[in-house]
Amino acid sequence: MKCVPDVYIDSMGYAFTLPLFKYLGGCHVGCYVHYPTISTDMLSVVRNQNARFNNAAFITSNPLLSTLKLVYYYLFGFVYGLVGSRSDVIMVNSSWTLNHILSLWRAGACTNIVYPPCDVQMFLDIPLHKENRTTEYSIVSLGQFRPEKDHPLQIRVFAKFLGKKTMGQQSLPKLILIGGCRNQQDEQRVNRLKKLCEELGVEKNVEFKVNIPFEELKKYLADATIGLHTMWNEHFGIGIVECMASGTIILAHNSGGPKLDIVVPYEGHITGFLADNEDDYSETMAHILSLSPEKRLEIRQNARQSVSRFADQEFEEAFLLSVEPLFK
């Protein structure tokens, strides 16, 4: 109360602070939602007793615990919607987030999409070369080593792909997993992924690049043929945008932001591929590598042109236009 702002904008996901500033502080209140604290997808996962990274197996196997968690989620979702709808301006980062916020907050009149700023220019500066027939293929995954990124699925998909031996070339492609480790838990997760590679017999074709410098990351992206992404219901997917800007052919999960906003046709032309499960991924991976170098180059060019809508300047303009009502 000693330092009350005229305008309060939350961009961290602290929805319960919104009514506090609006009613106690008398502020104009806005928010930029990157990921809903709770979503209708989370409710359906618990309702259907599906095991996920945020719904432990001991809960899914117990009807009572599942029911209690579902009741808690519904109550939390109701209150979350109540406090969130107190905003004068609501910005969301993708169509996926928009759908969930509209469902929970029910404030469509003041809600709009503002895509997050992606510094695509530094990746667009990477020269786009036509492949030759002796090109050694690499598949790059870009993302922190967190459970929701589902790196085990990437390794299983790659093992299944290699097992089909559809390449007809001397050297097998490599899977390069690039990501950051935040703590000891993440480091242990990487060690388990390495053991999974050994169990599936693909350890010689899988490389782990942990906490590498940015320039090294750019080099791997520049040399890669496919950018691999497997997170279910990614709210947006900045890493996917970076892969596309770098010139890789993206193969992402058929859900969330990748499906609705990013890996979509550009001027009627294909910009990448989507998949749902192991078989889809491995078959699509084989399809991409079976395309002619000319066709792959065409897809890479389409993808590069499409990501300009996620540039910093586009974000600045959309953000300023959205928050303008707060300053009147």
GROMACS .gro file of C-alpha atoms in nm:
model
  328
    1MET     CA    1   0.000   0.000   0.000
    2LYS     CA    2   0.307   0.227   0.033
    3CYS     CA    3   0.387   0.206  -0.339
    4VAL     CA    4   0.076   0.146  -0.547
    5PRO     CA    5   0.130   0.146  -0.926
    6ASP     CA    6  -0.112   0.297  -1.175
    7VAL     CA    7  -0.079  -0.007  -1.403
    8TYR     CA    8  -0.003  -0.365  -1.300
    9ILE     CA    9   0.083  -0.631  -1.561
   10ASP     CA   10   0.157  -0.988  -1.455
   11SER     CA   11   0.363  -1.196  -1.699
   12MET     CA   12   0.469  -1.469  -1.455
   13GLY     CA   13   0.140  -1.654  -1.411
   14TYR     CA   14   0.049  -1.516  -1.067
   15ALA     CA   15  -0.324  -1.487  -1.139
   16PHE     CA   16  -0.417  -1.460  -0.771
   17THR     CA   17  -0.240  -1.122  -0.749
   18LEU     CA   18  -0.471  -0.967  -1.010
   19PRO     CA   19  -0.776  -0.894  -0.788
   20LEU     CA   20  -0.540  -0.782  -0.510
   21PHE     CA   21  -0.398  -0.500  -0.724
   22LYS     CA   22  -0.732  -0.419  -0.884
   23TYR     CA   23  -0.946  -0.391  -0.572
   24LEU     CA   24  -0.697  -0.299  -0.299
   25GLY     CA   25  -0.466  -0.090  -0.516
   26GLY     CA   26  -0.721   0.050  -0.757
   27CYS     CA   27  -0.483  -0.028  -1.045
   28HIS     CA   28  -0.551  -0.092  -1.411
   29VAL     CA   29  -0.470  -0.463  -1.435
   30GLY     CA   30  -0.341  -0.671  -1.726
   31CYS     CA   31  -0.170  -1.007  -1.769
   32TYR     CA   32   0.026  -1.205  -2.026
   33VAL     CA   33  -0.046  -1.577  -1.983
   34HIS     CA   34   0.220  -1.816  -2.112
   35TYR     CA   35   0.076  -2.132  -1.959
   36PRO     CA   36  -0.249  -2.168  -1.763
   37THR     CA   37  -0.192  -2.280  -1.405
   38ILE     CA   38  -0.465  -2.535  -1.470
   39SER     CA   39  -0.618  -2.636  -1.803
   40THR     CA   40  -0.908  -2.840  -1.934
   41ASP     CA   41  -0.651  -3.090  -2.067
   42MET     CA   42  -0.523  -3.143  -1.712
   43LEU     CA   43  -0.879  -3.209  -1.600
   44SER     CA   44  -0.935  -3.465  -1.876
   45VAL     CA   45  -0.608  -3.645  -1.793
   46VAL     CA   46  -0.717  -3.689  -1.430
   47ARG     CA   47  -1.079  -3.769  -1.524
   48ASN     CA   48  -0.966  -4.044  -1.764
   49GLN     CA   49  -0.704  -4.170  -1.515
   50ASN     CA   50  -0.420  -4.133  -1.767
   51ALA     CA   51  -0.066  -4.144  -1.631
   52ARG     CA   52   0.137  -3.836  -1.727
   53PHE     CA   53   0.435  -3.648  -1.591
   54ASN     CA   54   0.192  -3.440  -1.378
   55ASN     CA   55  -0.042  -3.730  -1.289
   56ALA     CA   56   0.150  -4.003  -1.107
   57ALA     CA   57   0.074  -4.370  -1.167
   58PHE     CA   58  -0.015  -4.432  -0.800
   59ILE     CA   59  -0.298  -4.177  -0.841
   60THR     CA   60  -0.426  -4.313  -1.174
   61SER     CA   61  -0.444  -4.665  -1.030
   62ASN     CA   62  -0.648  -4.551  -0.730
   63PRO     CA   63  -1.010  -4.443  -0.806
   64LEU     CA   64  -1.044  -4.261  -0.472
   65LEU     CA   65  -0.726  -4.056  -0.517
   66SER     CA   66  -0.824  -3.978  -0.876
   67THR     CA   67  -1.166  -3.857  -0.761
   68LEU     CA   68  -1.017  -3.640  -0.485
   69LYS     CA   69  -0.765  -3.490  -0.727
   70LEU     CA   70  -1.038  -3.423  -0.982
   71VAL     CA   71  -1.254  -3.244  -0.721
   72TYR     CA   72  -0.952  -3.037  -0.618
   73TYR     CA   73  -0.879  -2.948  -0.982
   74TYR     CA   74  -1.240  -2.842  -1.045
   75LEU     CA   75  -1.244  -2.621  -0.734
   76PHE     CA   76  -0.906  -2.475  -0.819
   77GLY     CA   77  -1.015  -2.417  -1.181
   78PHE     CA   78  -1.327  -2.232  -1.063
   79VAL     CA   79  -1.130  -1.998  -0.835
   80TYR     CA   80  -0.856  -1.957  -1.096
   81GLY     CA   81  -1.116  -1.847  -1.350
   82LEU     CA   82  -1.270  -1.609  -1.098
   83VAL     CA   83  -0.946  -1.423  -1.020
   84GLY     CA   84  -0.816  -1.427  -1.378
   85SER     CA   85  -1.132  -1.269  -1.516
   86ARG     CA   86  -1.065  -0.961  -1.302
   87SER     CA   87  -0.808  -0.846  -1.560
   88ASP     CA   88  -0.884  -0.545  -1.777
   89VAL     CA   89  -0.653  -0.679  -2.049
   90ILE     CA   90  -0.564  -1.046  -2.104
   91MET     CA   91  -0.290  -1.150  -2.347
   92VAL     CA   92  -0.209  -1.512  -2.428
   93ASN     CA   93   0.085  -1.657  -2.617
   94SER     CA   94  -0.090  -1.904  -2.849
   95SER     CA   95  -0.421  -2.039  -2.977
   96TRP     CA   96  -0.389  -2.335  -2.739
   97THR     CA   97  -0.355  -2.103  -2.438
   98LEU     CA   98  -0.636  -1.885  -2.574
   99ASN     CA   99  -0.880  -2.178  -2.588
  100HIS     CA  100  -0.808  -2.278  -2.227
  101ILE     CA  101  -0.819  -1.924  -2.089
  102LEU     CA  102  -1.148  -1.854  -2.266
  103SER     CA  103  -1.291  -2.175  -2.121
  104LEU     CA  104  -1.176  -2.100  -1.765
  105TRP     CA  105  -1.176  -1.720  -1.738
  106ARG     CA  106  -1.471  -1.647  -1.971
  107ALA     CA  107  -1.349  -1.297  -2.057
  108GLY     CA  108  -1.336  -1.310  -2.436
  109ALA     CA  109  -1.399  -0.937  -2.488
  110CYS     CA  110  -1.061  -0.840  -2.340
  111THR     CA  111  -0.855  -1.148  -2.444
  112ASN     CA  112  -0.628  -1.168  -2.746
  113ILE     CA  113  -0.322  -1.356  -2.875
  114VAL     CA  114   0.023  -1.195  -2.858
  115TYR     CA  115   0.284  -1.439  -2.986
  116PRO     CA  116   0.600  -1.440  -2.768
  117PRO     CA  117   0.914  -1.268  -2.899
  118CYS     CA  118   1.146  -1.506  -3.083
  119ASP     CA  119   1.485  -1.373  -3.190
  120VAL     CA  120   1.455  -1.547  -3.526
  121GLN     CA  121   1.700  -1.319  -3.706
  122MET     CA  122   2.010  -1.478  -3.553
  123PHE     CA  123   1.892  -1.814  -3.688
  124LEU     CA  124   1.780  -1.675  -4.023
  125ASP     CA  125   2.137  -1.552  -4.069
  126ILE     CA  126   2.249  -1.917  -4.099
  127PRO     CA  127   2.309  -1.985  -4.472
  128LEU     CA  128   2.063  -2.227  -4.627
  129HIS     CA  129   2.256  -2.471  -4.847
  130LYS     CA  130   2.119  -2.728  -5.087
  131GLU     CA  131   2.209  -3.080  -4.974
  132ASN     CA  132   2.421  -3.309  -5.181
  133ARG     CA  133   2.382  -3.683  -5.210
  134THR     CA  134   2.665  -3.753  -4.964
  135THR     CA  135   2.514  -3.544  -4.685
  136GLU     CA  136   2.529  -3.713  -4.343
  137TYR     CA  137   2.189  -3.669  -4.186
  138SER     CA  138   2.141  -3.557  -3.827
  139ILE     CA  139   1.822  -3.519  -3.624
  140VAL     CA  140   1.834  -3.252  -3.357
  141SER     CA  141   1.616  -3.215  -3.049
  142LEU     CA  142   1.623  -2.877  -2.874
  143GLY     CA  143   1.480  -2.836  -2.523
  144GLN     CA  144   1.555  -2.856  -2.153
  145PHE     CA  145   1.587  -3.205  -2.006
  146ARG     CA  146   1.253  -3.189  -1.826
  147PRO     CA  147   0.998  -3.474  -1.799
  148GLU     CA  148   0.729  -3.301  -2.007
  149LYS     CA  149   0.963  -3.280  -2.308
  150ASP     CA  150   0.939  -3.661  -2.334
  151HIS     CA  151   1.294  -3.737  -2.446
  152PRO     CA  152   1.240  -4.114  -2.395
  153LEU     CA  153   0.983  -4.102  -2.676
  154GLN     CA  154   1.243  -3.942  -2.904
  155ILE     CA  155   1.491  -4.221  -2.835
  156ARG     CA  156   1.230  -4.495  -2.885
  157VAL     CA  157   1.117  -4.334  -3.211
  158PHE     CA  158   1.475  -4.311  -3.334
  159ALA     CA  159   1.544  -4.675  -3.241
  160LYS     CA  160   1.232  -4.786  -3.427
  161PHE     CA  161   1.334  -4.577  -3.728
  162LEU     CA  162   1.684  -4.730  -3.736
  163GLY     CA  163   1.534  -5.075  -3.695
  164LYS     CA  164   1.344  -5.040  -4.021
  165LYS     CA  165   1.668  -4.977  -4.213
  166THR     CA  166   1.491  -4.786  -4.487
  167MET     CA  167   1.772  -4.542  -4.551
  168GLY     CA  168   1.975  -4.722  -4.813
  169GLN     CA  169   2.281  -4.516  -4.734
  170GLN     CA  170   2.621  -4.606  -4.591
  171SER     CA  171   2.612  -4.404  -4.269
  172LEU     CA  172   2.312  -4.406  -4.039
  173PRO     CA  173   2.176  -4.070  -3.919
  174LYS     CA  174   2.251  -3.940  -3.571
  175LEU     CA  175   2.013  -3.816  -3.306
  176ILE     CA  176   2.157  -3.516  -3.118
  177LEU     CA  177   1.979  -3.418  -2.797
  178ILE     CA  178   2.061  -3.058  -2.707
  179GLY     CA  179   1.934  -2.913  -2.382
  180GLY     CA  180   1.999  -2.756  -2.046
  181CYS     CA  181   2.023  -2.924  -1.707
  182ARG     CA  182   1.894  -2.705  -1.424
  183ASN     CA  183   1.990  -2.929  -1.132
  184GLN     CA  184   2.096  -3.276  -1.019
  185GLN     CA  185   1.753  -3.418  -1.102
  186ASP     CA  186   1.795  -3.318  -1.465
  187GLU     CA  187   2.144  -3.468  -1.472
  188GLN     CA  188   2.004  -3.797  -1.340
  189ARG     CA  189   1.736  -3.779  -1.609
  190VAL     CA  190   2.008  -3.751  -1.876
  191ASN     CA  191   2.186  -4.055  -1.729
  192ARG     CA  192   1.863  -4.255  -1.749
  193LEU     CA  193   1.823  -4.149  -2.112
  194LYS     CA  194   2.175  -4.272  -2.185
  195LYS     CA  195   2.088  -4.609  -2.029
  196LEU     CA  196   1.775  -4.625  -2.244
  197CYS     CA  197   1.994  -4.573  -2.552
  198GLU     CA  198   2.211  -4.867  -2.443
  199GLU     CA  199   1.906  -5.088  -2.381
  200LEU     CA  200   1.774  -5.010  -2.730
  201GLY     CA  201   2.117  -5.052  -2.890
  202VAL     CA  202   2.138  -4.701  -3.037
  203GLU     CA  203   2.401  -4.548  -2.806
  204LYS     CA  204   2.652  -4.513  -3.092
  205ASN     CA  205   2.406  -4.304  -3.291
  206VAL     CA  206   2.281  -4.077  -3.012
  207GLU     CA  207   2.474  -3.778  -2.878
  208PHE     CA  208   2.393  -3.564  -2.573
  209LYS     CA  209   2.493  -3.198  -2.575
  210VAL     CA  210   2.423  -3.051  -2.231
  211ASN     CA  211   2.449  -2.679  -2.151
  212ILE     CA  212   2.650  -2.606  -2.465
  213PRO     CA  213   2.742  -2.251  -2.579
  214PHE     CA  214   2.498  -2.076  -2.811
  215GLU     CA  215   2.737  -2.069  -3.108
  216GLU     CA  216   2.783  -2.446  -3.084
  217LEU     CA  217   2.405  -2.489  -3.071
  218LYS     CA  218   2.368  -2.282  -3.388
  219LYS     CA  219   2.620  -2.504  -3.567
  220TYR     CA  220   2.428  -2.823  -3.481
  221LEU     CA  221   2.104  -2.664  -3.601
  222ALA     CA  222   2.270  -2.543  -3.921
  223ASP     CA  223   2.390  -2.897  -4.001
  224ALA     CA  224   2.069  -3.079  -3.902
  225THR     CA  225   1.813  -3.215  -4.146
  226ILE     CA  226   1.528  -3.271  -3.899
  227GLY     CA  227   1.429  -3.083  -3.584
  228LEU     CA  228   1.250  -3.321  -3.344
  229HIS     CA  229   0.994  -3.218  -3.082
  230THR     CA  230   0.778  -3.458  -2.878
  231MET     CA  231   0.613  -3.260  -2.597
  232TRP     CA  232   0.237  -3.319  -2.574
  233ASN     CA  233   0.035  -2.995  -2.565
  234GLU     CA  234   0.331  -2.758  -2.578
  235HIS     CA  235   0.169  -2.421  -2.507
  236PHE     CA  236   0.370  -2.248  -2.781
  237GLY     CA  237   0.713  -2.387  -2.874
  238ILE     CA  238   0.990  -2.128  -2.918
  239GLY     CA  239   1.241  -2.409  -2.978
  240ILE     CA  240   1.032  -2.522  -3.275
  241VAL     CA  241   1.037  -2.170  -3.420
  242GLU     CA  242   1.417  -2.161  -3.376
  243CYS     CA  243   1.457  -2.496  -3.554
  244MET     CA  244   1.244  -2.377  -3.847
  245ALA     CA  245   1.433  -2.047  -3.867
  246SER     CA  246   1.761  -2.241  -3.871
  247GLY     CA  247   1.653  -2.439  -4.176
  248THR     CA  248   1.571  -2.777  -4.023
  249ILE     CA  249   1.257  -2.963  -4.124
  250ILE     CA  250   1.052  -2.975  -3.807
  251LEU     CA  251   0.877  -3.291  -3.688
  252ALA     CA  252   0.664  -3.191  -3.389
  253HIS     CA  253   0.384  -3.328  -3.175
  254ASN     CA  254   0.038  -3.297  -3.327
  255SER     CA  255  -0.104  -3.090  -3.041
  256GLY     CA  256  -0.090  -2.751  -2.870
  257GLY     CA  257   0.093  -2.454  -3.018
  258PRO     CA  258   0.287  -2.650  -3.282
  259LYS     CA  259  -0.038  -2.781  -3.434
  260LEU     CA  260  -0.244  -2.462  -3.406
  261ASP     CA  261   0.007  -2.181  -3.462
  262ILE     CA  262   0.352  -2.283  -3.582
  263VAL     CA  263   0.368  -2.588  -3.809
  264VAL     CA  264   0.088  -2.461  -4.030
  265PRO     CA  265   0.082  -2.399  -4.408
  266TYR     CA  266   0.241  -2.075  -4.526
  267GLU     CA  267   0.073  -1.927  -4.833
  268GLY     CA  268  -0.063  -2.275  -4.902
  269HIS     CA  269   0.276  -2.447  -4.876
  270ILE     CA  270   0.390  -2.707  -4.622
  271THR     CA  271   0.625  -2.585  -4.345
  272GLY     CA  272   0.685  -2.907  -4.150
  273PHE     CA  273   0.533  -3.227  -4.016
  274LEU     CA  274   0.330  -3.340  -3.712
  275ALA     CA  275   0.299  -3.681  -3.546
  276ASP     CA  276   0.107  -3.842  -3.258
  277ASN     CA  277   0.286  -4.162  -3.156
  278GLU     CA  278   0.597  -4.376  -3.208
  279ASP     CA  279   0.479  -4.524  -3.536
  280ASP     CA  280   0.373  -4.185  -3.674
  281TYR     CA  281   0.706  -4.031  -3.578
  282SER     CA  282   0.925  -4.306  -3.720
  283GLU     CA  283   0.727  -4.326  -4.045
  284THR     CA  284   0.731  -3.949  -4.091
  285MET     CA  285   1.102  -3.940  -4.012
  286ALA     CA  286   1.163  -4.197  -4.286
  287HIS     CA  287   0.939  -4.001  -4.524
  288ILE     CA  288   1.131  -3.675  -4.468
  289LEU     CA  289   1.466  -3.842  -4.535
  290SER     CA  290   1.328  -4.012  -4.846
  291LEU     CA  291   1.237  -3.678  -5.004
  292SER     CA  292   1.461  -3.533  -5.271
  293PRO     CA  293   1.708  -3.263  -5.160
  294GLU     CA  294   1.513  -3.016  -5.377
  295LYS     CA  295   1.184  -3.092  -5.201
  296ARG     CA  296   1.345  -3.065  -4.857
  297LEU     CA  297   1.497  -2.732  -4.952
  298GLU     CA  298   1.155  -2.606  -5.059
  299ILE     CA  299   1.003  -2.703  -4.722
  300ARG     CA  300   1.290  -2.542  -4.533
  301GLN     CA  301   1.246  -2.218  -4.727
  302ASN     CA  302   0.871  -2.215  -4.661
  303ALA     CA  303   0.932  -2.269  -4.289
  304ARG     CA  304   1.187  -1.988  -4.273
  305GLN     CA  305   0.954  -1.742  -4.440
  306SER     CA  306   0.666  -1.839  -4.209
  307VAL     CA  307   0.845  -1.766  -3.880
  308SER     CA  308   0.888  -1.393  -3.947
  309ARG     CA  309   0.549  -1.343  -3.776
  310PHE     CA  310   0.714  -1.444  -3.447
  311ALA     CA  311   0.995  -1.183  -3.465
  312ASP     CA  312   1.070  -0.938  -3.182
  313GLN     CA  313   0.926  -0.645  -3.373
  314GLU     CA  314   0.594  -0.826  -3.428
  315PHE     CA  315   0.572  -0.895  -3.055
  316GLU     CA  316   0.645  -0.532  -2.963
  317GLU     CA  317   0.372  -0.400  -3.190
  318ALA     CA  318   0.112  -0.654  -3.073
  319PHE     CA  319   0.199  -0.606  -2.705
  320LEU     CA  320   0.178  -0.226  -2.716
  321LEU     CA  321  -0.150  -0.238  -2.906
  322SER     CA  322  -0.296  -0.482  -2.650
  323VAL     CA  323  -0.197  -0.287  -2.335
  324GLU     CA  324  -0.303   0.050  -2.477
  325PRO     CA  325  -0.642   0.041  -2.293
  326LEU     CA  326  -0.457   0.023  -1.959
  327PHE     CA  327  -0.307   0.368  -2.013
  328LYS     CA  328  -0.626   0.554  -2.107
   0.00000   0.00000   0.00000
